[in-house]
Amino acid sequence: MKSIDPDRNTLSAIFARIPDGQPIVMVNLLKFRDMASYRDATSPCSGREAYQLYSRTAFRKVTEIGGQAIWRGNAAGCLIAPDGEEWDEVLLVRYPSIGAFREMLADPEYRQCTFHRTAALVDARLIATLESGVAG
């Protein structure tokens, strides 16, 4: 099932079960539209270009709350996934806490730029992760 924007009920449930004060890393799986799908007269551009417009403000807001983008790369292929599931880009963003993430989501300037993200994507996943130690 394709998903782009978070569901408020899902957000609330996740916010309630993640202890505040613990760093989190958000795993973003992104599938871009060929052409961004704007609902207004915004200049036409590709999905990747629209996501870049979103990212300019979003990454600045991440930094302002003490977070950072820690890795970004093009997806080369899914080794374990349902048939046909493909992603264009993977992005890892560390936040100092779930409270800081919530603060960013509530920021008016951040909220104002999210229409670029919605226009850019045909599908997405956002997975909240908590560090559990070193693998191995």
PDB file of C-alpha atoms in Angstrom:
ATOM      1  CA  MET A   1       0.000   0.000   0.000  1.00  0.00           C
ATOM      2  CA  LYS A   2       1.370   3.395  -0.955  1.00  0.00           C
ATOM      3  CA  SER A   3       1.827   5.961   1.807  1.00  0.00           C
ATOM      4  CA  ILE A   4       3.186   9.493   1.715  1.00  0.00           C
ATOM      5  CA  ASP A   5       2.072  11.516   4.726  1.00  0.00           C
ATOM      6  CA  PRO A   6       1.937  10.286   8.328  1.00  0.00           C
ATOM      7  CA  ASP A   7      -1.365   9.348   9.949  1.00  0.00           C
ATOM      8  CA  ARG A   8      -2.070  11.436  13.086  1.00  0.00           C
ATOM      9  CA  ASN A   9      -3.255   8.415  15.097  1.00  0.00           C
ATOM     10  CA  THR A  10      -0.130   6.446  14.215  1.00  0.00           C
ATOM     11  CA  LEU A  11       2.063   9.419  15.148  1.00  0.00           C
ATOM     12  CA  SER A  12       0.346   9.775  18.530  1.00  0.00           C
ATOM     13  CA  ALA A  13       0.769   6.070  19.316  1.00  0.00           C
ATOM     14  CA  ILE A  14       4.466   6.133  18.407  1.00  0.00           C
ATOM     15  CA  PHE A  15       5.046   9.352  20.350  1.00  0.00           C
ATOM     16  CA  ALA A  16       3.476   7.721  23.411  1.00  0.00           C
ATOM     17  CA  ARG A  17       5.699   4.632  23.387  1.00  0.00           C
ATOM     18  CA  ILE A  18       9.095   6.206  22.649  1.00  0.00           C
ATOM     19  CA  PRO A  19      10.741   7.526  25.812  1.00  0.00           C
ATOM     20  CA  ASP A  20      11.551  11.239  25.527  1.00  0.00           C
ATOM     21  CA  GLY A  21      15.182  12.162  25.966  1.00  0.00           C
ATOM     22  CA  GLN A  22      16.444   9.143  24.018  1.00  0.00           C
ATOM     23  CA  PRO A  23      17.982   9.805  20.581  1.00  0.00           C
ATOM     24  CA  ILE A  24      16.098   8.383  17.609  1.00  0.00           C
ATOM     25  CA  VAL A  25      17.038   7.797  13.992  1.00  0.00           C
ATOM     26  CA  MET A  26      14.341   8.115  11.371  1.00  0.00           C
ATOM     27  CA  VAL A  27      14.772   5.820   8.365  1.00  0.00           C
ATOM     28  CA  ASN A  28      13.226   7.441   5.295  1.00  0.00           C
ATOM     29  CA  LEU A  29      12.511   5.302   2.208  1.00  0.00           C
ATOM     30  CA  LEU A  30      11.583   7.549  -0.698  1.00  0.00           C
ATOM     31  CA  LYS A  31      10.038   6.877  -4.115  1.00  0.00           C
ATOM     32  CA  PHE A  32       9.845  10.017  -6.261  1.00  0.00           C
ATOM     33  CA  ARG A  33       7.231  10.936  -8.843  1.00  0.00           C
ATOM     34  CA  ASP A  34       8.576  11.570 -12.330  1.00  0.00           C
ATOM     35  CA  MET A  35       6.930  14.988 -12.143  1.00  0.00           C
ATOM     36  CA  ALA A  36       5.871  16.607  -8.869  1.00  0.00           C
ATOM     37  CA  SER A  37       2.121  16.662  -8.301  1.00  0.00           C
ATOM     38  CA  TYR A  38       1.240  20.141  -7.064  1.00  0.00           C
ATOM     39  CA  ARG A  39      -2.373  21.162  -6.477  1.00  0.00           C
ATOM     40  CA  ASP A  40      -1.721  24.804  -7.326  1.00  0.00           C
ATOM     41  CA  ALA A  41       0.186  26.816  -9.923  1.00  0.00           C
ATOM     42  CA  THR A  42       3.629  25.911  -8.518  1.00  0.00           C
ATOM     43  CA  SER A  43       6.180  25.745 -11.340  1.00  0.00           C
ATOM     44  CA  PRO A  44       6.474  22.224 -12.778  1.00  0.00           C
ATOM     45  CA  CYS A  45       9.503  20.225 -11.667  1.00  0.00           C
ATOM     46  CA  SER A  46      10.560  16.629 -11.093  1.00  0.00           C
ATOM     47  CA  GLY A  47       9.755  14.782  -7.883  1.00  0.00           C
ATOM     48  CA  ARG A  48      13.440  14.874  -6.901  1.00  0.00           C
ATOM     49  CA  GLU A  49      13.532  18.647  -7.452  1.00  0.00           C
ATOM     50  CA  ALA A  50      10.397  19.126  -5.340  1.00  0.00           C
ATOM     51  CA  TYR A  51      11.946  17.022  -2.563  1.00  0.00           C
ATOM     52  CA  GLN A  52      15.036  19.247  -2.699  1.00  0.00           C
ATOM     53  CA  LEU A  53      12.769  22.284  -2.172  1.00  0.00           C
ATOM     54  CA  TYR A  54      11.320  20.564   0.909  1.00  0.00           C
ATOM     55  CA  SER A  55      14.790  19.489   2.105  1.00  0.00           C
ATOM     56  CA  ARG A  56      16.179  23.038   2.162  1.00  0.00           C
ATOM     57  CA  THR A  57      13.825  24.013   4.951  1.00  0.00           C
ATOM     58  CA  ALA A  58      13.515  20.578   6.571  1.00  0.00           C
ATOM     59  CA  PHE A  59      17.273  20.037   7.023  1.00  0.00           C
ATOM     60  CA  ARG A  60      17.659  23.552   8.453  1.00  0.00           C
ATOM     61  CA  LYS A  61      14.872  22.795  10.947  1.00  0.00           C
ATOM     62  CA  VAL A  62      16.474  19.449  11.836  1.00  0.00           C
ATOM     63  CA  THR A  63      19.711  21.284  12.635  1.00  0.00           C
ATOM     64  CA  GLU A  64      17.892  23.957  14.675  1.00  0.00           C
ATOM     65  CA  ILE A  65      16.467  21.301  17.026  1.00  0.00           C
ATOM     66  CA  GLY A  66      19.834  19.600  17.440  1.00  0.00           C
ATOM     67  CA  GLY A  67      19.438  16.830  14.871  1.00  0.00           C
ATOM     68  CA  GLN A  68      21.375  15.953  11.753  1.00  0.00           C
ATOM     69  CA  ALA A  69      21.072  14.074   8.506  1.00  0.00           C
ATOM     70  CA  ILE A  70      23.580  11.252   9.009  1.00  0.00           C
ATOM     71  CA  TRP A  71      23.363   9.391   5.690  1.00  0.00           C
ATOM     72  CA  ARG A  72      21.716   9.807   2.309  1.00  0.00           C
ATOM     73  CA  GLY A  73      22.060   7.582  -0.722  1.00  0.00           C
ATOM     74  CA  ASN A  74      20.388   6.196  -3.816  1.00  0.00           C
ATOM     75  CA  ALA A  75      18.725   2.812  -3.359  1.00  0.00           C
ATOM     76  CA  ALA A  76      20.390   0.169  -5.540  1.00  0.00           C
ATOM     77  CA  GLY A  77      17.724  -2.501  -5.079  1.00  0.00           C
ATOM     78  CA  CYS A  78      15.633  -4.360  -2.514  1.00  0.00           C
ATOM     79  CA  LEU A  79      17.008  -7.765  -1.593  1.00  0.00           C
ATOM     80  CA  ILE A  80      14.161  -8.646   0.779  1.00  0.00           C
ATOM     81  CA  ALA A  81      10.878  -6.949  -0.121  1.00  0.00           C
ATOM     82  CA  PRO A  82       7.507  -7.669  -1.698  1.00  0.00           C
ATOM     83  CA  ASP A  83       7.613  -8.096  -5.483  1.00  0.00           C
ATOM     84  CA  GLY A  84       7.748  -4.757  -7.225  1.00  0.00           C
ATOM     85  CA  GLU A  85       8.735  -2.730  -4.161  1.00  0.00           C
ATOM     86  CA  GLU A  86      11.456  -0.294  -5.147  1.00  0.00           C
ATOM     87  CA  TRP A  87      12.866   2.860  -3.559  1.00  0.00           C
ATOM     88  CA  ASP A  88      14.808   5.716  -5.119  1.00  0.00           C
ATOM     89  CA  GLU A  89      16.537   7.065  -2.029  1.00  0.00           C
ATOM     90  CA  VAL A  90      17.256   6.199   1.599  1.00  0.00           C
ATOM     91  CA  LEU A  91      17.787   8.930   4.178  1.00  0.00           C
ATOM     92  CA  LEU A  92      18.792   8.545   7.846  1.00  0.00           C
ATOM     93  CA  VAL A  93      18.110  11.485  10.171  1.00  0.00           C
ATOM     94  CA  ARG A  94      19.106  11.529  13.852  1.00  0.00           C
ATOM     95  CA  TYR A  95      17.034  13.543  16.321  1.00  0.00           C
ATOM     96  CA  PRO A  96      18.078  14.153  19.935  1.00  0.00           C
ATOM     97  CA  SER A  97      14.677  12.921  21.119  1.00  0.00           C
ATOM     98  CA  ILE A  98      11.108  12.239  20.041  1.00  0.00           C
ATOM     99  CA  GLY A  99      10.240  15.549  21.716  1.00  0.00           C
ATOM    100  CA  ALA A 100      12.643  17.379  19.398  1.00  0.00           C
ATOM    101  CA  PHE A 101      11.075  15.607  16.407  1.00  0.00           C
ATOM    102  CA  ARG A 102       7.610  16.674  17.597  1.00  0.00           C
ATOM    103  CA  GLU A 103       8.877  20.240  18.032  1.00  0.00           C
ATOM    104  CA  MET A 104      10.055  20.275  14.427  1.00  0.00           C
ATOM    105  CA  LEU A 105       6.739  18.892  13.143  1.00  0.00           C
ATOM    106  CA  ALA A 106       4.904  21.709  14.947  1.00  0.00           C
ATOM    107  CA  ASP A 107       7.175  24.468  13.604  1.00  0.00           C
ATOM    108  CA  PRO A 108       5.124  26.744  11.275  1.00  0.00           C
ATOM    109  CA  GLU A 109       7.934  27.172   8.760  1.00  0.00           C
ATOM    110  CA  TYR A 110       8.467  23.406   8.597  1.00  0.00           C
ATOM    111  CA  ARG A 111       4.730  22.770   8.210  1.00  0.00           C
ATOM    112  CA  GLN A 112       4.574  25.320   5.405  1.00  0.00           C
ATOM    113  CA  CYS A 113       7.213  23.495   3.318  1.00  0.00           C
ATOM    114  CA  THR A 114       5.716  19.983   3.588  1.00  0.00           C
ATOM    115  CA  PHE A 115       3.552  20.464   0.504  1.00  0.00           C
ATOM    116  CA  HIS A 116       6.760  20.061  -1.551  1.00  0.00           C
ATOM    117  CA  ARG A 117       7.349  16.650   0.092  1.00  0.00           C
ATOM    118  CA  THR A 118       3.785  15.534  -0.622  1.00  0.00           C
ATOM    119  CA  ALA A 119       4.060  16.694  -4.255  1.00  0.00           C
ATOM    120  CA  ALA A 120       7.441  14.984  -4.674  1.00  0.00           C
ATOM    121  CA  LEU A 121       6.646  11.468  -3.517  1.00  0.00           C
ATOM    122  CA  VAL A 122       4.613   8.607  -4.926  1.00  0.00           C
ATOM    123  CA  ASP A 123       5.432   6.386  -1.926  1.00  0.00           C
ATOM    124  CA  ALA A 124       7.410   6.648   1.314  1.00  0.00           C
ATOM    125  CA  ARG A 125       8.186   4.984   4.612  1.00  0.00           C
ATOM    126  CA  LEU A 126       9.306   6.712   7.798  1.00  0.00           C
ATOM    127  CA  ILE A 127      10.552   4.292  10.442  1.00  0.00           C
ATOM    128  CA  ALA A 128      11.445   5.487  13.947  1.00  0.00           C
ATOM    129  CA  THR A 129      14.362   3.534  15.390  1.00  0.00           C
ATOM    130  CA  LEU A 130      15.973   3.460  18.820  1.00  0.00           C
ATOM    131  CA  GLU A 131      19.610   2.523  19.263  1.00  0.00           C
ATOM    132  CA  SER A 132      19.932  -0.915  20.819  1.00  0.00           C
ATOM    133  CA  GLY A 133      23.691  -1.358  20.862  1.00  0.00           C
ATOM    134  CA  VAL A 134      26.336  -2.487  18.449  1.00  0.00           C
ATOM    135  CA  ALA A 135      25.404  -5.282  16.063  1.00  0.00           C
ATOM    136  CA  GLY A 136      27.487  -8.393  16.157  1.00  0.00           C
TER     137      GLY A 136
END
